[in-house]
mmCIF file of C-alpha atoms in Angstrom:
data_model
loop_
_atom_site.group_PDB
_atom_site.id
_atom_site.type_symbol
_atom_site.label_atom_id
_atom_site.label_comp_id
_atom_site.label_asym_id
_atom_site.label_seq_id
_atom_site.Cartn_x
_atom_site.Cartn_y
_atom_site.Cartn_z
ATOM 1 C CA MET A 1 0.000 0.000 0.000
ATOM 2 C CA ALA A 2 1.235 3.508 -0.824
ATOM 3 C CA PRO A 3 2.154 5.611 2.206
ATOM 4 C CA LEU A 4 -0.671 7.761 3.556
ATOM 5 C CA ASN A 5 1.360 10.625 5.019
ATOM 6 C CA ARG A 6 -0.234 13.055 2.569
ATOM 7 C CA ILE A 7 -2.032 15.522 4.860
ATOM 8 C CA ILE A 8 -0.628 19.001 5.343
ATOM 9 C CA TRP A 9 -2.623 20.277 8.289
ATOM 10 C CA ILE A 10 -3.819 23.870 8.374
ATOM 11 C CA ALA A 11 -4.130 24.075 12.124
ATOM 12 C CA SER A 12 -5.205 26.793 14.509
ATOM 13 C CA TYR A 13 -7.291 27.720 17.486
ATOM 14 C CA PRO A 14 -10.618 29.016 16.093
ATOM 15 C CA LYS A 15 -10.599 32.586 14.763
ATOM 16 C CA SER A 16 -6.862 32.655 14.103
ATOM 17 C CA GLY A 17 -6.836 32.901 10.296
ATOM 18 C CA ASN A 18 -7.536 29.334 9.185
ATOM 19 C CA THR A 19 -10.183 30.299 6.628
ATOM 20 C CA TRP A 20 -7.987 33.083 5.299
ATOM 21 C CA MET A 21 -4.998 30.760 4.860
ATOM 22 C CA ARG A 22 -7.086 28.155 3.063
ATOM 23 C CA SER A 23 -8.429 30.860 0.757
ATOM 24 C CA LEU A 24 -4.953 32.235 0.053
ATOM 25 C CA LEU A 25 -3.634 28.798 -0.873
ATOM 26 C CA ALA A 26 -6.685 28.051 -3.032
ATOM 27 C CA HIS A 27 -6.352 31.305 -4.955
ATOM 28 C CA TYR A 28 -2.629 30.713 -5.455
ATOM 29 C CA PHE A 29 -2.706 27.080 -6.559
ATOM 30 C CA MET A 30 -5.933 26.870 -8.549
ATOM 31 C CA PRO A 31 -6.194 28.146 -12.153
ATOM 32 C CA PRO A 32 -7.457 31.720 -12.647
ATOM 33 C CA GLY A 33 -11.206 31.896 -12.314
ATOM 34 C CA GLN A 34 -11.466 28.448 -10.699
ATOM 35 C CA ALA A 35 -10.514 29.287 -7.122
ATOM 36 C CA PRO A 36 -13.461 28.593 -4.799
ATOM 37 C CA ASP A 37 -15.271 31.262 -2.849
ATOM 38 C CA ILE A 38 -15.536 31.030 0.932
ATOM 39 C CA ASN A 39 -18.479 28.607 0.702
ATOM 40 C CA ASN A 40 -16.718 26.151 -1.600
ATOM 41 C CA LEU A 41 -13.313 25.820 0.014
ATOM 42 C CA ARG A 42 -13.854 22.070 0.219
ATOM 43 C CA ASN A 43 -13.193 22.045 -3.546
ATOM 44 C CA PHE A 44 -9.574 22.789 -2.634
ATOM 45 C CA THR A 45 -9.140 21.704 0.979
ATOM 46 C CA THR A 46 -11.075 19.465 3.301
ATOM 47 C CA ALA A 47 -11.577 19.353 7.067
ATOM 48 C CA ASP A 48 -11.236 16.712 9.733
ATOM 49 C CA VAL A 49 -14.881 17.198 10.798
ATOM 50 C CA ARG A 50 -16.410 16.069 7.475
ATOM 51 C CA GLN A 51 -19.472 13.941 8.244
ATOM 52 C CA ASP A 52 -19.195 11.954 5.007
ATOM 53 C CA PHE A 53 -15.763 10.603 5.917
ATOM 54 C CA TYR A 54 -16.987 9.582 9.380
ATOM 55 C CA ASP A 55 -20.006 7.840 7.866
ATOM 56 C CA ALA A 56 -17.729 5.920 5.500
ATOM 57 C CA ALA A 57 -15.309 5.039 8.293
ATOM 58 C CA ASN A 58 -18.196 3.882 10.479
ATOM 59 C CA GLY A 59 -19.720 1.718 7.761
ATOM 60 C CA GLY A 60 -22.964 3.694 8.041
ATOM 61 C CA PRO A 61 -24.276 6.983 9.467
ATOM 62 C CA TYR A 62 -22.020 8.070 12.322
ATOM 63 C CA LYS A 63 -23.434 9.569 15.508
ATOM 64 C CA GLY A 64 -21.230 9.524 18.577
ATOM 65 C CA ALA A 65 -21.951 10.386 22.185
ATOM 66 C CA ASP A 66 -18.510 11.206 23.535
ATOM 67 C CA LEU A 67 -14.773 11.422 22.821
ATOM 68 C CA ASN A 68 -14.414 7.644 23.046
ATOM 69 C CA ASP A 69 -16.938 7.135 20.248
ATOM 70 C CA TRP A 70 -15.183 9.822 18.222
ATOM 71 C CA MET A 71 -11.728 8.275 18.646
ATOM 72 C CA ARG A 72 -13.093 4.862 17.726
ATOM 73 C CA VAL A 73 -13.895 6.178 14.225
ATOM 74 C CA ARG A 74 -11.496 9.110 13.758
ATOM 75 C CA PRO A 75 -8.330 7.145 12.788
ATOM 76 C CA GLN A 76 -10.108 5.436 9.880
ATOM 77 C CA ALA A 77 -11.842 8.693 8.874
ATOM 78 C CA LEU A 78 -8.421 10.381 8.671
ATOM 79 C CA ARG A 79 -7.025 7.507 6.624
ATOM 80 C CA LEU A 80 -9.904 7.970 4.183
ATOM 81 C CA ILE A 81 -9.230 11.718 4.059
ATOM 82 C CA ALA A 82 -5.544 11.033 3.373
ATOM 83 C CA GLN A 83 -6.498 8.585 0.603
ATOM 84 C CA SER A 84 -8.994 10.995 -0.955
ATOM 85 C CA ARG A 85 -6.263 12.656 -3.034
ATOM 86 C CA PRO A 86 -3.205 11.016 -4.583
ATOM 87 C CA ASN A 87 -0.619 13.515 -3.337
ATOM 88 C CA HIS A 88 -0.080 15.970 -0.510
ATOM 89 C CA HIS A 89 -3.170 18.040 0.252
ATOM 90 C CA PHE A 90 -4.404 20.511 2.850
ATOM 91 C CA VAL A 91 -6.764 19.616 5.697
ATOM 92 C CA LYS A 92 -8.200 22.042 8.238
ATOM 93 C CA THR A 93 -8.147 21.187 11.929
ATOM 94 C CA HIS A 94 -8.768 22.964 15.221
ATOM 95 C CA CYS A 95 -7.582 19.999 17.290
ATOM 96 C CA GLN A 96 -4.486 19.833 19.453
ATOM 97 C CA THR A 97 -1.778 17.299 18.678
ATOM 98 C CA ILE A 98 -2.502 15.211 21.757
ATOM 99 C CA ARG A 99 -3.253 11.591 22.546
ATOM 100 C CA ILE A 100 -6.605 10.386 23.820
ATOM 101 C CA GLY A 101 -6.313 6.983 25.363
ATOM 102 C CA ASN A 102 -3.586 5.285 23.356
ATOM 103 C CA GLN A 103 -4.358 7.055 20.063
ATOM 104 C CA ASP A 104 -3.024 10.171 18.383
ATOM 105 C CA VAL A 105 -5.599 12.817 17.517
ATOM 106 C CA ILE A 106 -3.205 13.909 14.730
ATOM 107 C CA PRO A 107 -1.664 10.591 13.618
ATOM 108 C CA PRO A 108 1.885 10.779 12.202
ATOM 109 C CA GLU A 109 1.083 8.067 9.661
ATOM 110 C CA VAL A 110 -1.268 10.379 7.716
ATOM 111 C CA THR A 111 0.709 13.583 8.303
ATOM 112 C CA ALA A 112 3.182 15.225 5.915
ATOM 113 C CA GLY A 113 3.441 18.513 7.809
ATOM 114 C CA ALA A 114 1.510 21.420 9.258
ATOM 115 C CA ILE A 115 0.923 25.120 8.772
ATOM 116 C CA TYR A 116 0.140 26.440 12.230
ATOM 117 C CA LEU A 117 -1.559 29.814 12.610
ATOM 118 C CA ILE A 118 -1.300 31.638 15.923
ATOM 119 C CA ARG A 119 -3.164 34.784 16.987
ATOM 120 C CA ASN A 120 -2.490 36.753 20.150
ATOM 121 C CA PRO A 121 -5.013 35.845 22.868
ATOM 122 C CA PHE A 122 -6.053 39.459 23.524
ATOM 123 C CA ASP A 123 -7.455 39.924 20.003
ATOM 124 C CA LEU A 124 -8.547 36.299 19.885
ATOM 125 C CA ALA A 125 -10.781 36.522 22.981
ATOM 126 C CA PRO A 126 -13.456 38.914 21.601
ATOM 127 C CA SER A 127 -13.425 37.141 18.231
ATOM 128 C CA PHE A 128 -13.743 33.734 19.912
ATOM 129 C CA ALA A 129 -16.604 35.145 22.017
ATOM 130 C CA ARG A 130 -18.509 36.026 18.834
ATOM 131 C CA HIS A 131 -17.690 32.598 17.414
ATOM 132 C CA GLN A 132 -19.110 30.948 20.540
ATOM 133 C CA SER A 133 -22.088 33.348 20.845
ATOM 134 C CA ALA A 134 -20.837 34.013 24.359
ATOM 135 C CA GLY A 135 -19.644 36.900 26.481
ATOM 136 C CA ILE A 136 -15.953 37.747 26.531
ATOM 137 C CA ASP A 137 -15.504 36.522 30.115
ATOM 138 C CA THR A 138 -16.993 33.161 29.116
ATOM 139 C CA ALA A 139 -14.749 32.999 26.052
ATOM 140 C CA ILE A 140 -11.680 33.692 28.199
ATOM 141 C CA GLU A 141 -12.776 31.000 30.624
ATOM 142 C CA ARG A 142 -12.988 28.521 27.743
ATOM 143 C CA MET A 143 -9.592 29.619 26.411
ATOM 144 C CA CYS A 144 -8.156 28.867 29.862
ATOM 145 C CA ASN A 145 -9.899 25.498 30.261
ATOM 146 C CA PRO A 146 -7.840 22.385 29.350
ATOM 147 C CA ASP A 147 -11.078 20.473 28.694
ATOM 148 C CA THR A 148 -12.599 22.869 26.137
ATOM 149 C CA VAL A 149 -14.027 21.089 23.095
ATOM 150 C CA MET A 150 -16.327 22.041 20.244
ATOM 151 C CA GLY A 151 -18.374 19.551 18.322
ATOM 152 C CA THR A 152 -20.933 18.858 15.633
ATOM 153 C CA PRO A 153 -24.423 17.546 16.480
ATOM 154 C CA SER A 154 -23.280 14.086 15.396
ATOM 155 C CA GLY A 155 -20.394 13.969 17.856
ATOM 156 C CA ILE A 156 -17.400 14.928 15.708
ATOM 157 C CA PHE A 157 -15.152 16.972 17.966
ATOM 158 C CA ASP A 158 -12.538 19.725 17.921
ATOM 159 C CA VAL A 159 -10.329 19.179 20.955
ATOM 160 C CA LEU A 160 -9.204 22.739 21.693
ATOM 161 C CA GLY A 161 -8.086 22.804 25.321
ATOM 162 C CA ARG A 162 -6.266 25.882 26.591
ATOM 163 C CA TRP A 163 -4.966 28.412 24.086
ATOM 164 C CA ASP A 164 -1.368 28.076 25.286
ATOM 165 C CA ASP A 165 -1.516 24.276 25.348
ATOM 166 C CA HIS A 166 -2.868 24.325 21.797
ATOM 167 C CA VAL A 167 0.021 26.533 20.672
ATOM 168 C CA HIS A 168 2.595 24.402 22.481
ATOM 169 C CA SER A 169 1.218 21.130 21.140
ATOM 170 C CA TRP A 170 1.716 22.237 17.535
ATOM 171 C CA THR A 171 4.917 24.255 17.909
ATOM 172 C CA HIS A 172 6.651 21.464 19.862
ATOM 173 C CA ALA A 173 5.204 18.296 18.316
ATOM 174 C CA PRO A 174 8.224 15.981 17.884
ATOM 175 C CA GLY A 175 9.180 15.114 14.341
ATOM 176 C CA LEU A 176 6.546 17.381 12.777
ATOM 177 C CA LYS A 177 7.560 19.432 9.752
ATOM 178 C CA ARG A 178 5.822 22.752 10.355
ATOM 179 C CA ARG A 179 5.577 26.394 9.438
ATOM 180 C CA VAL A 180 4.334 28.698 12.204
ATOM 181 C CA ILE A 181 2.705 31.938 11.034
ATOM 182 C CA ARG A 182 1.429 34.676 13.301
ATOM 183 C CA TYR A 183 -1.909 36.112 12.219
ATOM 184 C CA GLU A 184 -0.591 39.609 12.920
ATOM 185 C CA ASP A 185 2.339 39.127 10.540
ATOM 186 C CA LEU A 186 0.012 37.792 7.859
ATOM 187 C CA LEU A 187 -2.077 40.948 8.270
ATOM 188 C CA THR A 188 0.808 43.388 7.901
ATOM 189 C CA LYS A 189 2.851 41.571 5.231
ATOM 190 C CA PRO A 190 0.736 38.863 3.573
ATOM 191 C CA ALA A 191 2.883 38.565 0.437
ATOM 192 C CA LYS A 192 6.097 38.153 2.435
ATOM 193 C CA GLU A 193 4.586 35.548 4.766
ATOM 194 C CA MET A 194 3.072 33.608 1.877
ATOM 195 C CA ARG A 195 6.317 33.737 -0.090
ATOM 196 C CA GLY A 196 8.165 32.211 2.848
ATOM 197 C CA LEU A 197 5.506 29.539 3.234
ATOM 198 C CA LEU A 198 5.526 28.656 -0.451
ATOM 199 C CA GLU A 199 9.298 28.725 -0.972
ATOM 200 C CA VAL A 200 10.710 27.458 2.298
ATOM 201 C CA PHE A 201 7.998 25.123 3.569
ATOM 202 C CA LEU A 202 6.293 23.886 0.407
ATOM 203 C CA GLY A 203 9.346 24.063 -1.875
ATOM 204 C CA GLN A 204 7.513 25.979 -4.590
ATOM 205 C CA LYS A 205 9.030 28.469 -6.998
ATOM 206 C CA VAL A 206 6.874 31.528 -6.398
ATOM 207 C CA ASP A 207 4.926 33.139 -9.230
ATOM 208 C CA ALA A 208 4.816 36.783 -8.127
ATOM 209 C CA ALA A 209 1.781 37.663 -10.256
ATOM 210 C CA LYS A 210 -0.225 34.696 -8.962
ATOM 211 C CA LEU A 211 0.725 35.568 -5.398
ATOM 212 C CA ALA A 212 -0.336 39.199 -5.847
ATOM 213 C CA ARG A 213 -3.695 38.074 -7.258
ATOM 214 C CA ALA A 214 -4.233 35.662 -4.361
ATOM 215 C CA VAL A 215 -3.484 38.336 -1.763
ATOM 216 C CA LYS A 216 -5.817 40.822 -3.443
ATOM 217 C CA ALA A 217 -8.642 38.308 -3.878
ATOM 218 C CA THR A 218 -8.560 37.309 -0.207
ATOM 219 C CA ALA A 219 -8.328 40.780 1.305
ATOM 220 C CA PHE A 220 -10.532 40.935 4.386
ATOM 221 C CA ALA A 221 -12.959 43.394 2.791
ATOM 222 C CA ASN A 222 -13.510 40.997 -0.113
ATOM 223 C CA MET A 223 -14.229 38.101 2.251
ATOM 224 C CA GLN A 224 -16.642 40.273 4.228
ATOM 225 C CA LYS A 225 -18.389 41.181 0.964
ATOM 226 C CA GLN A 226 -18.740 37.510 0.034
ATOM 227 C CA GLU A 227 -20.259 36.714 3.420
ATOM 228 C CA ARG A 228 -22.733 39.614 3.155
ATOM 229 C CA GLU A 229 -23.835 38.543 -0.321
ATOM 230 C CA LYS A 230 -23.742 34.743 -0.012
ATOM 231 C CA GLY A 231 -23.519 33.914 3.684
ATOM 232 C CA PHE A 232 -20.846 31.556 5.039
ATOM 233 C CA THR A 233 -21.636 27.872 5.509
ATOM 234 C CA GLU A 234 -18.912 27.381 8.147
ATOM 235 C CA LYS A 235 -20.293 30.108 10.417
ATOM 236 C CA PRO A 236 -21.440 28.640 13.755
ATOM 237 C CA GLU A 237 -25.162 28.803 14.456
ATOM 238 C CA GLY A 238 -26.110 31.974 16.315
ATOM 239 C CA MET A 239 -23.004 33.898 15.287
ATOM 240 C CA GLY A 240 -23.580 37.343 13.755
ATOM 241 C CA SER A 241 -20.915 37.684 11.075
ATOM 242 C CA PHE A 242 -17.872 35.427 10.753
ATOM 243 C CA PHE A 243 -15.663 38.077 9.144
ATOM 244 C CA ALA A 244 -16.232 40.832 11.713
ATOM 245 C CA LYS A 245 -13.074 42.902 12.191
ATOM 246 C CA GLY A 246 -9.986 40.939 11.173
ATOM 247 C CA GLN A 247 -7.643 43.501 12.681
ATOM 248 C CA ALA A 248 -4.815 43.527 15.189
ATOM 249 C CA GLY A 249 -5.049 45.661 18.315
ATOM 250 C CA VAL A 250 -8.837 45.558 18.729
ATOM 251 C CA TRP A 251 -8.321 44.248 22.272
ATOM 252 C CA LYS A 252 -7.681 47.823 23.441
ATOM 253 C CA ASP A 253 -11.301 48.680 22.629
ATOM 254 C CA ASP A 254 -12.922 45.307 23.288
ATOM 255 C CA LEU A 255 -11.331 44.174 26.566
ATOM 256 C CA THR A 256 -11.361 45.584 30.071
ATOM 257 C CA PRO A 257 -8.139 45.925 32.082
ATOM 258 C CA ALA A 258 -9.290 43.031 34.268
ATOM 259 C CA GLN A 259 -9.743 40.801 31.210
ATOM 260 C CA VAL A 260 -6.299 41.721 29.897
ATOM 261 C CA ALA A 261 -4.822 40.957 33.309
ATOM 262 C CA ARG A 262 -6.516 37.563 33.347
ATOM 263 C CA LEU A 263 -5.158 36.625 29.931
ATOM 264 C CA ARG A 264 -1.665 37.788 30.879
ATOM 265 C CA GLU A 265 -1.709 35.763 34.079
ATOM 266 C CA ALA A 266 -2.974 32.641 32.313
ATOM 267 C CA PHE A 267 -0.677 32.748 29.290
ATOM 268 C CA LEU A 268 2.449 34.685 30.277
ATOM 269 C CA PRO A 269 5.047 32.033 29.311
ATOM 270 C CA ALA A 270 3.491 31.618 25.837
ATOM 271 C CA LEU A 271 3.277 35.401 25.438
ATOM 272 C CA GLU A 272 6.952 35.750 26.339
ATOM 273 C CA THR A 273 7.787 33.269 23.580
ATOM 274 C CA HIS A 274 5.426 34.325 20.815
ATOM 275 C CA TYR A 275 4.388 37.921 21.581
ATOM 276 C CA PRO A 276 7.176 39.587 23.591
ATOM 277 C CA GLU A 277 6.405 42.933 21.950
ATOM 278 C CA MET A 278 2.981 42.946 23.652
ATOM 279 C CA LEU A 279 4.199 42.430 27.210
ATOM 280 C CA ALA A 280 4.819 46.024 28.252
ATOM 281 C CA GLU A 281 1.671 47.469 26.686
ATOM 282 C CA THR A 282 -0.646 44.801 28.068
ATOM 283 C CA GLU A 283 0.966 45.062 31.517
ATOM 284 C CA ALA A 284 0.357 48.836 31.579
ATOM 285 C CA PHE A 285 -3.229 48.334 30.384
ATOM 286 C CA ALA A 286 -3.885 45.672 33.017
ATOM 287 C CA ARG A 287 -2.691 47.954 35.803
ATOM 288 C CA LYS A 288 -5.788 50.120 35.226
ATOM 289 C CA ALA A 289 -7.926 47.338 36.716
#
């Protein structure tokens, strides 16, 4: 049997740029005029929560009650996803790279590598709150909870856990070929970040014109326009708009000093590693509490 390590994971905590990255890659790699819009990204990428793959892996309609049911079927569902295309291909996930029982949630045998997107927790918190149709304090509580999961009605789960544990699991997974991209850097210099991803990680000779077209097509305003006109099928039920702000620094308007202090206290070691430039400003803001 041919090896199945074909999946290049596009991994992130929710609301960290996963949809944007998938769109950028689709617009770069697909022929002009054939790149999917935000509602047809599955024409280019797939996701590890696809019901059809779980049904096939289960030998009939899948409906699970808990993580044990999910992990009983997930390994075969991922093998089917890996087999669904003959070469390397991109698969979205919000899961951590952890083990449940004696099984890997992200199995090495189907994995070729990972693009991991990270967003600072201060901007992430209000965006995650909208995603969860919850208040910001509740969203922060979930970001700090090692047992946080999301799931579909049929019991297909995203094992999120704490924000810092999620980041650590992907940035320190042993033997994993990865490219870590900060959402904030993708915002300020999308062409540079994508060039590095394409050249260094994917080994592609970059077509500058194609890259410029991809960046322009996936500008945040264009994605907002698509959502207004067509809706967005991946938007969680109850959420207002998926593409709400897409900016860096909104935490200064959206969070209270007490909320900033709570995030700093919870995630300081990860902030020191990944966002050292935010330490002084967030400390001063938190002191107003």
